PDB file of C-alpha atoms in Angstrom:
ATOM      1  CA  MET A1332     -14.280 -35.698  25.804  1.00 70.00           C
ATOM      2  CA  LEU A1333     -16.916 -35.246  24.394  1.00 72.00           C
ATOM      3  CA  HIS A1334     -17.242 -38.906  22.645  1.00 71.00           C
ATOM      4  CA  PHE A1335     -20.670 -39.688  24.081  1.00 75.00           C
ATOM      5  CA  LEU A1336     -22.023 -36.541  21.795  1.00 79.00           C
ATOM      6  CA  PRO A1337     -23.724 -38.265  18.608  1.00 87.00           C
ATOM      7  CA  ARG A1338     -21.741 -38.838  15.686  1.00 88.00           C
ATOM      8  CA  PRO A1339     -23.731 -35.805  13.328  1.00 91.00           C
ATOM      9  CA  LEU A1340     -23.083 -33.805  16.311  1.00 92.00           C
ATOM     10  CA  THR A1341     -19.457 -34.273  16.678  1.00 93.00           C
ATOM     11  CA  GLY A1342     -19.210 -34.395  13.152  1.00 93.00           C
ATOM     12  CA  ALA A1343     -20.374 -30.743  12.302  1.00 95.00           C
ATOM     13  CA  LEU A1344     -19.029 -29.000  15.725  1.00 95.00           C
ATOM     14  CA  SER A1345     -15.116 -30.973  14.770  1.00 95.00           C
ATOM     15  CA  LEU A1346     -15.328 -29.714  11.256  1.00 95.00           C
ATOM     16  CA  LEU A1347     -16.528 -25.951  11.936  1.00 96.00           C
ATOM     17  CA  LEU A1348     -13.513 -25.718  14.314  1.00 96.00           C
ATOM     18  CA  TYR A1349     -10.990 -26.936  11.948  1.00 96.00           C
ATOM     19  CA  ILE A1350     -12.410 -24.458   9.499  1.00 95.00           C
ATOM     20  CA  VAL A1351     -12.321 -21.940  12.002  1.00 97.00           C
ATOM     21  CA  ASN A1352      -8.391 -22.973  12.671  1.00 96.00           C
ATOM     22  CA  THR A1353      -8.019 -22.825   9.341  1.00 94.00           C
ATOM     23  CA  LEU A1354      -9.141 -19.396   8.987  1.00 95.00           C
ATOM     24  CA  PHE A1355      -7.712 -18.120  12.261  1.00 96.00           C
ATOM     25  CA  TRP A1356      -3.983 -19.265  11.878  1.00 95.00           C
ATOM     26  CA  SER A1357      -4.218 -18.308   7.607  1.00 95.00           C
ATOM     27  CA  VAL A1358      -3.948 -14.652   8.950  1.00 95.00           C
ATOM     28  CA  PRO A1359      -0.634 -14.743  10.513  1.00 96.00           C
ATOM     29  CA  ILE A1360       0.380 -17.251   7.852  1.00 95.00           C
ATOM     30  CA  MET A1361      -0.285 -14.864   5.207  1.00 94.00           C
ATOM     31  CA  LEU A1362       1.003 -11.954   7.317  1.00 95.00           C
ATOM     32  CA  LEU A1363       4.911 -13.785   7.399  1.00 94.00           C
ATOM     33  CA  ALA A1364       4.644 -14.253   3.257  1.00 91.00           C
ATOM     34  CA  ILE A1365       4.580 -10.809   2.573  1.00 93.00           C
ATOM     35  CA  LEU A1366       6.741 -10.306   5.211  1.00 93.00           C
ATOM     36  CA  LYS A1367       9.368 -12.806   3.326  1.00 89.00           C
ATOM     37  CA  LEU A1368       9.057 -12.338  -0.051  1.00 89.00           C
ATOM     38  CA  PRO A1369      12.363  -9.420  -0.410  1.00 89.00           C
ATOM     39  CA  PRO A1370      15.491 -12.079  -1.788  1.00 85.00           C
ATOM     40  CA  LEU A1371      17.011 -11.499   1.772  1.00 85.00           C
ATOM     41  CA  THR A1372      18.775 -15.263   2.717  1.00 81.00           C
ATOM     42  CA  ARG A1373      19.073 -14.988   6.728  1.00 85.00           C
ATOM     43  CA  TRP A1374      15.616 -12.955   6.662  1.00 89.00           C
ATOM     44  CA  GLN A1375      13.917 -15.003   4.324  1.00 86.00           C
ATOM     45  CA  SER A1376      15.033 -17.916   7.014  1.00 85.00           C
ATOM     46  CA  TRP A1377      14.190 -16.066   9.835  1.00 90.00           C
ATOM     47  CA  MET A1378      10.232 -15.990   8.248  1.00 91.00           C
ATOM     48  CA  THR A1379      10.784 -19.434   7.552  1.00 90.00           C
ATOM     49  CA  TYR A1380      11.558 -20.482  10.935  1.00 91.00           C
ATOM     50  CA  LEU A1381       8.507 -18.522  12.111  1.00 94.00           C
ATOM     51  CA  LEU A1382       5.499 -20.216   9.276  1.00 94.00           C
ATOM     52  CA  ASP A1383       6.657 -23.523  10.272  1.00 93.00           C
ATOM     53  CA  ALA A1384       5.829 -22.600  13.661  1.00 95.00           C
ATOM     54  CA  CYS A1385       2.412 -21.140  12.947  1.00 96.00           C
ATOM     55  CA  ALA A1386       1.789 -24.748  11.110  1.00 95.00           C
ATOM     56  CA  VAL A1387       3.253 -26.669  14.106  1.00 96.00           C
ATOM     57  CA  SER A1388       0.102 -24.616  16.212  1.00 96.00           C
ATOM     58  CA  TRP A1389      -2.380 -24.985  13.130  1.00 95.00           C
ATOM     59  CA  ILE A1390      -1.630 -28.738  13.167  1.00 96.00           C
ATOM     60  CA  SER A1391      -1.727 -28.717  17.679  1.00 97.00           C
ATOM     61  CA  VAL A1392      -5.101 -27.201  17.894  1.00 96.00           C
ATOM     62  CA  ASN A1393      -6.360 -30.137  15.288  1.00 95.00           C
ATOM     63  CA  ASN A1394      -5.150 -32.342  17.382  1.00 96.00           C
ATOM     64  CA  PHE A1395      -7.463 -31.613  20.444  1.00 95.00           C
ATOM     65  CA  THR A1396     -10.226 -31.241  18.438  1.00 95.00           C
ATOM     66  CA  ALA A1397      -9.662 -34.242  17.425  1.00 94.00           C
ATOM     67  CA  ARG A1398      -8.312 -35.407  21.255  1.00 93.00           C
ATOM     68  CA  LEU A1399     -11.280 -33.632  22.725  1.00 92.00           C
ATOM     69  CA  PHE A1400     -14.781 -35.627  19.573  1.00 92.00           C
ATOM     70  CA  THR A1401     -12.535 -38.820  19.505  1.00 92.00           C
ATOM     71  CA  ARG A1402     -11.387 -41.558  21.109  1.00 91.00           C
ATOM     72  CA  ILE A1403      -9.246 -43.761  18.909  1.00 94.00           C
ATOM     73  CA  ARG A1404      -6.872 -46.411  20.978  1.00 95.00           C
ATOM     74  CA  TRP A1405      -3.409 -44.771  18.257  1.00 95.00           C
ATOM     75  CA  HIS A1406      -1.292 -47.752  18.184  1.00 95.00           C
ATOM     76  CA  VAL A1407       2.223 -46.472  17.334  1.00 95.00           C
ATOM     77  CA  ALA A1408       5.799 -48.035  17.037  1.00 94.00           C
ATOM     78  CA  GLY A1409       8.935 -46.748  15.585  1.00 93.00           C
ATOM     79  CA  LEU A1410       8.544 -42.556  17.209  1.00 93.00           C
ATOM     80  CA  GLU A1411      11.641 -42.897  19.418  1.00 89.00           C
ATOM     81  CA  LYS A1412      13.935 -42.766  16.768  1.00 84.00           C
ATOM     82  CA  LEU A1413      13.156 -39.629  15.859  1.00 93.00           C
ATOM     83  CA  SER A1414      14.206 -35.942  15.369  1.00 92.00           C
ATOM     84  CA  ARG A1415      13.465 -32.694  14.512  1.00 92.00           C
ATOM     85  CA  LYS A1416      16.802 -31.944  13.396  1.00 90.00           C
ATOM     86  CA  ASP A1417      16.882 -34.297  10.749  1.00 91.00           C
ATOM     87  CA  TRP A1418      15.842 -34.132   6.898  1.00 92.00           C
ATOM     88  CA  TYR A1419      13.533 -37.134   5.665  1.00 93.00           C
ATOM     89  CA  LEU A1420      11.690 -37.880   2.644  1.00 93.00           C
ATOM     90  CA  VAL A1421       8.680 -39.728   3.972  1.00 95.00           C
ATOM     91  CA  LEU A1422       6.909 -42.608   2.303  1.00 95.00           C
ATOM     92  CA  ALA A1423       3.339 -44.158   3.147  1.00 95.00           C
ATOM     93  CA  ASN A1424       0.598 -45.942   2.142  1.00 95.00           C
ATOM     94  CA  HIS A1425      -2.395 -44.187   0.928  1.00 94.00           C
ATOM     95  CA  GLN A1426      -5.835 -45.045   2.013  1.00 94.00           C
ATOM     96  CA  SER A1427      -8.279 -42.438   2.829  1.00 93.00           C
ATOM     97  CA  TRP A1428      -7.898 -38.526   2.954  1.00 89.00           C
ATOM     98  CA  ALA A1429      -8.213 -38.963   6.597  1.00 93.00           C
ATOM     99  CA  ASP A1430      -4.298 -40.230   5.796  1.00 94.00           C
ATOM    100  CA  ILE A1431      -3.064 -36.403   6.568  1.00 92.00           C
ATOM    101  CA  LEU A1432      -5.161 -35.463   9.514  1.00 93.00           C
ATOM    102  CA  VAL A1433      -3.179 -38.913  11.165  1.00 95.00           C
ATOM    103  CA  LEU A1434       0.258 -38.628  10.088  1.00 95.00           C
ATOM    104  CA  GLN A1435       0.057 -34.727  10.732  1.00 94.00           C
ATOM    105  CA  LYS A1436      -1.283 -36.340  15.122  1.00 95.00           C
ATOM    106  CA  VAL A1437       1.583 -39.051  14.912  1.00 95.00           C
ATOM    107  CA  PHE A1438       4.632 -36.717  13.314  1.00 96.00           C
ATOM    108  CA  ASN A1439       3.837 -33.657  14.417  1.00 95.00           C
ATOM    109  CA  ARG A1440       6.505 -31.784  16.825  1.00 94.00           C
ATOM    110  CA  LYS A1441       8.366 -35.025  16.183  1.00 95.00           C
ATOM    111  CA  ILE A1442       9.840 -34.488  12.725  1.00 95.00           C
ATOM    112  CA  PRO A1443      10.244 -30.865  10.955  1.00 94.00           C
ATOM    113  CA  PHE A1444       6.305 -29.751   9.497  1.00 93.00           C
ATOM    114  CA  ILE A1445       5.375 -32.235   6.882  1.00 92.00           C
ATOM    115  CA  LYS A1446       5.354 -30.783   3.129  1.00 89.00           C
ATOM    116  CA  PHE A1447       3.674 -32.619   0.752  1.00 84.00           C
ATOM    117  CA  PHE A1448       4.638 -32.141  -3.081  1.00 77.00           C
ATOM    118  CA  LEU A1449       1.340 -31.002  -4.871  1.00 78.00           C
ATOM    119  CA  LYS A1450      -0.212 -30.736  -7.940  1.00 75.00           C
ATOM    120  CA  LYS A1451       0.138 -27.159  -9.684  1.00 77.00           C
ATOM    121  CA  GLU A1452      -3.696 -26.623  -9.747  1.00 78.00           C
ATOM    122  CA  LEU A1453      -4.166 -26.998  -5.777  1.00 79.00           C
ATOM    123  CA  ILE A1454      -2.445 -23.663  -5.250  1.00 82.00           C
ATOM    124  CA  TYR A1455      -5.936 -22.248  -6.434  1.00 84.00           C
ATOM    125  CA  VAL A1456      -7.647 -24.049  -3.490  1.00 86.00           C
ATOM    126  CA  PRO A1457      -9.360 -21.225  -1.375  1.00 86.00           C
ATOM    127  CA  ILE A1458      -7.439 -19.715   1.463  1.00 87.00           C
ATOM    128  CA  ILE A1459      -5.222 -23.524   2.418  1.00 88.00           C
ATOM    129  CA  GLY A1460      -4.226 -22.777  -1.365  1.00 88.00           C
ATOM    130  CA  LEU A1461      -2.379 -19.917  -0.608  1.00 87.00           C
ATOM    131  CA  CYS A1462      -1.228 -21.496   3.254  1.00 90.00           C
ATOM    132  CA  TRP A1463       0.587 -24.185   0.973  1.00 88.00           C
ATOM    133  CA  TRP A1464       2.249 -22.001  -1.089  1.00 87.00           C
ATOM    134  CA  ALA A1465       3.457 -19.398   2.207  1.00 88.00           C
ATOM    135  CA  LEU A1466       4.078 -22.650   4.104  1.00 89.00           C
ATOM    136  CA  ASP A1467       6.435 -23.435   1.051  1.00 86.00           C
ATOM    137  CA  PHE A1468       4.599 -26.573   0.328  1.00 85.00           C
ATOM    138  CA  PRO A1469       6.606 -27.725  -3.360  1.00 79.00           C
ATOM    139  CA  PHE A1470       3.758 -27.128  -6.411  1.00 76.00           C
ATOM    140  CA  MET A1471       4.893 -29.431  -9.058  1.00 71.00           C
ATOM    141  CA  LYS A1472       4.050 -29.679 -13.529  1.00 65.00           C
ATOM    142  CA  ARG A1473       4.838 -33.122 -15.072  1.00 61.00           C
ATOM    143  CA  TYR A1474       4.615 -34.392 -17.813  1.00 57.00           C
ATOM    144  CA  SER A1475       2.965 -37.340 -18.801  1.00 59.00           C
ATOM    145  CA  LYS A1476       5.984 -39.521 -21.132  1.00 62.00           C
ATOM    146  CA  ALA A1477       3.007 -38.708 -24.378  1.00 65.00           C
ATOM    147  CA  PHE A1478       3.455 -35.040 -23.968  1.00 58.00           C
ATOM    148  CA  LEU A1479       6.855 -35.175 -23.845  1.00 56.00           C
ATOM    149  CA  GLN A1480       7.027 -37.280 -27.079  1.00 64.00           C
ATOM    150  CA  ARG A1481       5.357 -34.301 -29.156  1.00 69.00           C
ATOM    151  CA  ASN A1482       7.523 -31.542 -26.653  1.00 61.00           C
ATOM    152  CA  PRO A1483      11.036 -33.379 -26.754  1.00 63.00           C
ATOM    153  CA  HIS A1484      12.470 -29.265 -25.434  1.00 58.00           C
ATOM    154  CA  LEU A1485      10.621 -29.853 -21.963  1.00 54.00           C
ATOM    155  CA  GLN A1486      12.013 -33.565 -21.533  1.00 60.00           C
ATOM    156  CA  GLY A1487      14.254 -32.929 -17.814  1.00 57.00           C
ATOM    157  CA  LYS A1488      12.228 -29.554 -17.321  1.00 60.00           C
ATOM    158  CA  ASP A1489       9.662 -31.841 -14.713  1.00 60.00           C
ATOM    159  CA  ILE A1490      13.230 -32.756 -12.059  1.00 63.00           C
ATOM    160  CA  GLU A1491      14.349 -29.686 -12.893  1.00 67.00           C
ATOM    161  CA  THR A1492      11.476 -27.461 -11.091  1.00 65.00           C
ATOM    162  CA  THR A1493      11.468 -30.455  -8.418  1.00 66.00           C
ATOM    163  CA  ARG A1494      15.287 -29.651  -7.963  1.00 69.00           C
ATOM    164  CA  LYS A1495      14.057 -25.277  -7.492  1.00 70.00           C
ATOM    165  CA  ALA A1496      11.516 -26.102  -5.258  1.00 68.00           C
ATOM    166  CA  CYS A1497      14.068 -27.595  -2.664  1.00 71.00           C
ATOM    167  CA  ARG A1498      16.281 -25.529  -2.885  1.00 72.00           C
ATOM    168  CA  LYS A1499      14.124 -23.940  -0.302  1.00 75.00           C
ATOM    169  CA  PHE A1500      15.128 -26.976   2.135  1.00 79.00           C
ATOM    170  CA  ARG A1501      18.730 -26.119   2.502  1.00 74.00           C
ATOM    171  CA  PHE A1502      18.337 -24.061   5.454  1.00 76.00           C
ATOM    172  CA  LYS A1503      16.096 -25.905   7.525  1.00 84.00           C
ATOM    173  CA  PRO A1504      15.360 -29.288   8.268  1.00 88.00           C
ATOM    174  CA  ALA A1505      12.789 -31.183   6.482  1.00 89.00           C
ATOM    175  CA  ALA A1506      10.345 -34.465   6.026  1.00 92.00           C
ATOM    176  CA  ILE A1507       8.845 -33.576   2.178  1.00 90.00           C
ATOM    177  CA  MET A1508       5.931 -36.140   2.480  1.00 90.00           C
ATOM    178  CA  ASN A1509       4.710 -39.274  -0.757  1.00 88.00           C
ATOM    179  CA  PHE A1510       2.560 -40.623  -0.897  1.00 90.00           C
ATOM    180  CA  VAL A1511       3.792 -44.010  -3.665  1.00 90.00           C
ATOM    181  CA  GLU A1512       0.703 -45.096  -4.979  1.00 90.00           C
ATOM    182  CA  GLY A1513      -0.278 -41.652  -5.813  1.00 85.00           C
ATOM    183  CA  THR A1514      -3.881 -41.866  -5.082  1.00 87.00           C
ATOM    184  CA  ARG A1515      -5.768 -43.963  -2.731  1.00 91.00           C
ATOM    185  CA  PHE A1516      -6.431 -47.055  -2.286  1.00 92.00           C
ATOM    186  CA  THR A1517     -10.121 -48.905  -2.967  1.00 92.00           C
ATOM    187  CA  PRO A1518     -10.698 -52.107  -4.209  1.00 93.00           C
ATOM    188  CA  ALA A1519     -12.244 -51.102  -7.344  1.00 93.00           C
ATOM    189  CA  LYS A1520      -8.514 -49.456  -8.295  1.00 94.00           C
ATOM    190  CA  HIS A1521      -6.812 -52.718  -7.031  1.00 94.00           C
ATOM    191  CA  ALA A1522      -8.956 -54.380  -9.644  1.00 93.00           C
ATOM    192  CA  ASN A1523      -8.621 -52.152 -12.280  1.00 94.00           C
ATOM    193  CA  GLN A1524      -4.485 -51.894 -12.233  1.00 91.00           C
ATOM    194  CA  GLN A1525      -4.807 -55.677 -11.391  1.00 92.00           C
ATOM    195  CA  SER A1526      -1.744 -55.265  -8.516  1.00 93.00           C
ATOM    196  CA  PRO A1527       0.540 -57.880  -7.779  1.00 94.00           C
ATOM    197  CA  TYR A1528       0.126 -56.592  -4.135  1.00 95.00           C
ATOM    198  CA  GLN A1529      -2.799 -57.221  -1.495  1.00 94.00           C
ATOM    199  CA  ASN A1530      -3.308 -54.456   0.235  1.00 95.00           C
ATOM    200  CA  LEU A1531      -1.705 -51.876  -1.882  1.00 95.00           C
ATOM    201  CA  LEU A1532      -1.462 -50.659  -5.296  1.00 94.00           C
ATOM    202  CA  LYS A1533       1.375 -50.334  -7.496  1.00 94.00           C
ATOM    203  CA  PRO A1534       3.875 -47.993  -5.943  1.00 92.00           C
ATOM    204  CA  LYS A1535       5.039 -44.784  -8.260  1.00 88.00           C
ATOM    205  CA  ALA A1536       8.738 -44.824  -8.685  1.00 86.00           C
ATOM    206  CA  GLY A1537       9.747 -41.319 -10.386  1.00 82.00           C
ATOM    207  CA  GLY A1538       7.911 -39.183  -7.014  1.00 81.00           C
ATOM    208  CA  ALA A1539      10.596 -40.450  -4.984  1.00 87.00           C
ATOM    209  CA  ALA A1540      13.133 -40.477  -7.240  1.00 87.00           C
ATOM    210  CA  PHE A1541      12.592 -37.272  -8.316  1.00 81.00           C
ATOM    211  CA  VAL A1542      13.119 -35.491  -4.348  1.00 83.00           C
ATOM    212  CA  LEU A1543      16.036 -38.120  -3.838  1.00 86.00           C
ATOM    213  CA  GLY A1544      17.834 -36.691  -7.645  1.00 80.00           C
ATOM    214  CA  ALA A1545      16.640 -33.257  -6.902  1.00 76.00           C
ATOM    215  CA  MET A1546      18.082 -33.044  -2.726  1.00 77.00           C
ATOM    216  CA  GLY A1547      20.951 -35.638  -3.556  1.00 70.00           C
ATOM    217  CA  GLU A1548      23.004 -36.062  -0.165  1.00 72.00           C
ATOM    218  CA  GLN A1549      21.030 -33.572   1.937  1.00 79.00           C
ATOM    219  CA  LEU A1550      18.168 -36.225   2.852  1.00 85.00           C
ATOM    220  CA  HIS A1551      19.112 -37.631   5.914  1.00 86.00           C
ATOM    221  CA  LYS A1552      17.069 -40.928   6.322  1.00 93.00           C
ATOM    222  CA  ILE A1553      13.320 -42.398   4.892  1.00 94.00           C
ATOM    223  CA  LEU A1554      10.496 -42.982   6.696  1.00 96.00           C
ATOM    224  CA  ASP A1555       8.949 -45.921   5.882  1.00 96.00           C
ATOM    225  CA  ILE A1556       5.032 -45.786   7.254  1.00 97.00           C
ATOM    226  CA  THR A1557       2.726 -47.963   7.510  1.00 97.00           C
ATOM    227  CA  ILE A1558      -0.966 -46.856   7.927  1.00 97.00           C
ATOM    228  CA  HIS A1559      -3.480 -49.716   9.354  1.00 96.00           C
ATOM    229  CA  TYR A1560      -7.103 -48.907  10.214  1.00 96.00           C
ATOM    230  CA  PRO A1561      -7.979 -52.476  12.403  1.00 94.00           C
ATOM    231  CA  GLN A1562     -11.996 -51.663  12.000  1.00 92.00           C
ATOM    232  CA  GLY A1563     -11.454 -50.908   7.931  1.00 92.00           C
ATOM    233  CA  ILE A1564     -10.750 -47.915   5.969  1.00 94.00           C
ATOM    234  CA  PRO A1565     -12.756 -44.925   7.730  1.00 95.00           C
ATOM    235  CA  ASN A1566     -13.874 -41.202   5.197  1.00 93.00           C
ATOM    236  CA  PHE A1567     -12.744 -37.791   6.398  1.00 94.00           C
ATOM    237  CA  TRP A1568     -16.094 -37.676   8.064  1.00 95.00           C
ATOM    238  CA  ASP A1569     -15.963 -41.442   9.701  1.00 95.00           C
ATOM    239  CA  TYR A1570     -12.639 -39.858  11.542  1.00 95.00           C
ATOM    240  CA  ILE A1571     -13.965 -36.705  12.558  1.00 94.00           C
ATOM    241  CA  SER A1572     -17.330 -37.755  13.910  1.00 93.00           C
ATOM    242  CA  GLY A1573     -15.509 -40.613  16.322  1.00 91.00           C
ATOM    243  CA  LYS A1574     -16.573 -43.799  13.818  1.00 93.00           C
ATOM    244  CA  VAL A1575     -12.612 -44.001  14.068  1.00 94.00           C
ATOM    245  CA  ARG A1576     -11.609 -46.712  17.625  1.00 94.00           C
ATOM    246  CA  ASP A1577      -8.288 -47.796  16.551  1.00 95.00           C
ATOM    247  CA  ILE A1578      -5.699 -46.887  14.216  1.00 96.00           C
ATOM    248  CA  THR A1579      -2.033 -48.231  14.029  1.00 96.00           C
ATOM    249  CA  ILE A1580       1.055 -46.587  12.516  1.00 96.00           C
ATOM    250  CA  GLN A1581       4.670 -48.589  12.064  1.00 96.00           C
ATOM    251  CA  ILE A1582       7.437 -46.430  11.577  1.00 96.00           C
ATOM    252  CA  LYS A1583      10.685 -48.081  10.129  1.00 95.00           C
ATOM    253  CA  VAL A1584      13.727 -45.832   9.467  1.00 95.00           C
ATOM    254  CA  LEU A1585      16.036 -46.434   6.240  1.00 94.00           C
ATOM    255  CA  PRO A1586      19.044 -45.509   5.668  1.00 92.00           C
ATOM    256  CA  ILE A1587      19.820 -43.600   2.187  1.00 90.00           C
ATOM    257  CA  THR A1588      22.296 -45.306   0.758  1.00 89.00           C
ATOM    258  CA  PRO A1589      24.501 -44.134  -2.827  1.00 88.00           C
ATOM    259  CA  GLU A1590      22.807 -46.802  -4.856  1.00 88.00           C
ATOM    260  CA  LEU A1591      19.124 -44.891  -4.624  1.00 90.00           C
ATOM    261  CA  LEU A1592      21.081 -42.031  -5.149  1.00 89.00           C
ATOM    262  CA  GLY A1593      20.791 -40.893  -9.534  1.00 86.00           C
ATOM    263  CA  ASP A1594      19.273 -39.453 -12.456  1.00 83.00           C
ATOM    264  CA  TYR A1595      15.459 -41.097 -12.995  1.00 81.00           C
ATOM    265  CA  ASN A1596      15.926 -40.342 -16.518  1.00 79.00           C
ATOM    266  CA  ASP A1597      18.546 -42.878 -16.791  1.00 85.00           C
ATOM    267  CA  THR A1598      17.308 -46.115 -17.501  1.00 88.00           C
ATOM    268  CA  GLN A1599      19.893 -48.305 -15.142  1.00 91.00           C
ATOM    269  CA  TYR A1600      19.104 -45.650 -12.028  1.00 90.00           C
ATOM    270  CA  ARG A1601      15.562 -45.845 -12.732  1.00 90.00           C
ATOM    271  CA  GLU A1602      14.911 -49.812 -13.367  1.00 92.00           C
ATOM    272  CA  ARG A1603      17.656 -49.949  -9.640  1.00 93.00           C
ATOM    273  CA  PHE A1604      15.327 -47.528  -7.924  1.00 93.00           C
ATOM    274  CA  GLN A1605      12.213 -49.333  -9.385  1.00 94.00           C
ATOM    275  CA  HIS A1606      12.946 -52.696  -7.985  1.00 94.00           C
ATOM    276  CA  TRP A1607      14.051 -51.081  -4.459  1.00 95.00           C
ATOM    277  CA  ILE A1608      10.580 -49.439  -3.834  1.00 95.00           C
ATOM    278  CA  ASN A1609       8.626 -52.860  -5.643  1.00 95.00           C
ATOM    279  CA  GLN A1610      10.716 -54.965  -2.980  1.00 96.00           C
ATOM    280  CA  LEU A1611       9.675 -52.180   0.238  1.00 96.00           C
ATOM    281  CA  TRP A1612       5.910 -52.586  -1.414  1.00 96.00           C
ATOM    282  CA  GLN A1613       6.222 -56.187  -1.264  1.00 96.00           C
ATOM    283  CA  GLN A1614       7.095 -56.309   2.511  1.00 96.00           C
ATOM    284  CA  LYS A1615       4.587 -53.407   3.423  1.00 96.00           C
ATOM    285  CA  ASP A1616       2.237 -55.506   1.577  1.00 96.00           C
ATOM    286  CA  GLN A1617       2.995 -58.989   4.356  1.00 95.00           C
ATOM    287  CA  GLN A1618       3.343 -55.536   6.611  1.00 95.00           C
ATOM    288  CA  LEU A1619      -0.363 -55.647   6.198  1.00 95.00           C
ATOM    289  CA  SER A1620      -1.503 -58.882   5.898  1.00 94.00           C
ATOM    290  CA  ALA A1621      -0.088 -59.431   9.765  1.00 94.00           C
ATOM    291  CA  LEU A1622      -1.684 -56.721  11.044  1.00 93.00           C
ATOM    292  CA  LYS A1623      -5.247 -57.936   9.363  1.00 90.00           C
ATOM    293  CA  GLN A1624      -4.741 -61.583  10.658  1.00 87.00           C
ATOM    294  CA  GLY A1625      -3.487 -59.881  13.831  1.00 78.00           C
ATOM    295  CA  VAL A1626      -7.021 -58.143  14.272  1.00 53.00           C
ATOM    296  CA  LYS A1627      -8.914 -61.855  13.060  1.00 45.00           C
ATOM    297  CA  GLN A1628      -7.280 -63.831  16.384  1.00 40.00           C
TER     298      GLN A1628
END
């Protein structure tokens, strides 16, 4: 509606509204988080529903801001197969900080509120870190192979931490998000990795396998999400200032078969799961190549 404004002004006004909206919703979220502290299961469940309702409203206002200041043509396939009553593991390629706003826009009120696994250090981000904590975003402390070799008594501690974090999702449908590449795609990272894929970085299987191992048969389905920006990968400012014109999202619903469940510390399971996710990434790479060729025609 206001996309005719100059882009610097559009971006500044959008950013201001995003900040004000975040500050506004942080107040009820933190109050509900305090009320949730008493260790009463049913009471905590009620508070969780209220907290997620606040988060959905937070995202809804952000989506209104995007509609107000931008004119994006959305090309989304696969939404009709989704439900807010299911438990999902969401896997997606990662190209921009805008990806998070894009996913929140597409899936808000279509599936349970998406929760990301975050590095433990991110809890210290002012205001929003506490909101993530209040909304039960799982905070992870992962150990490298070298660290575990020096501290073998911590072997398996990361998966136990994952299980503990995921216990919060037993009584209410949840969507757990994992950017499989672990970082945003850039040509420099692609070249440094010597990635075998044309459009993607190498997938890191551990995060997804840990979630499946922690939540087991509680998860119902996997959502395989492919994000494509036809005009090129935007940064966050490009997205909020109206530079992005088209975004393509393709959604595939995959079953969680018994072969995908197991202990990632088991060599045979780890090899099997890595093979599965490499195949998934090969298909996604071909999908992105086809989308790019379609744009050029």
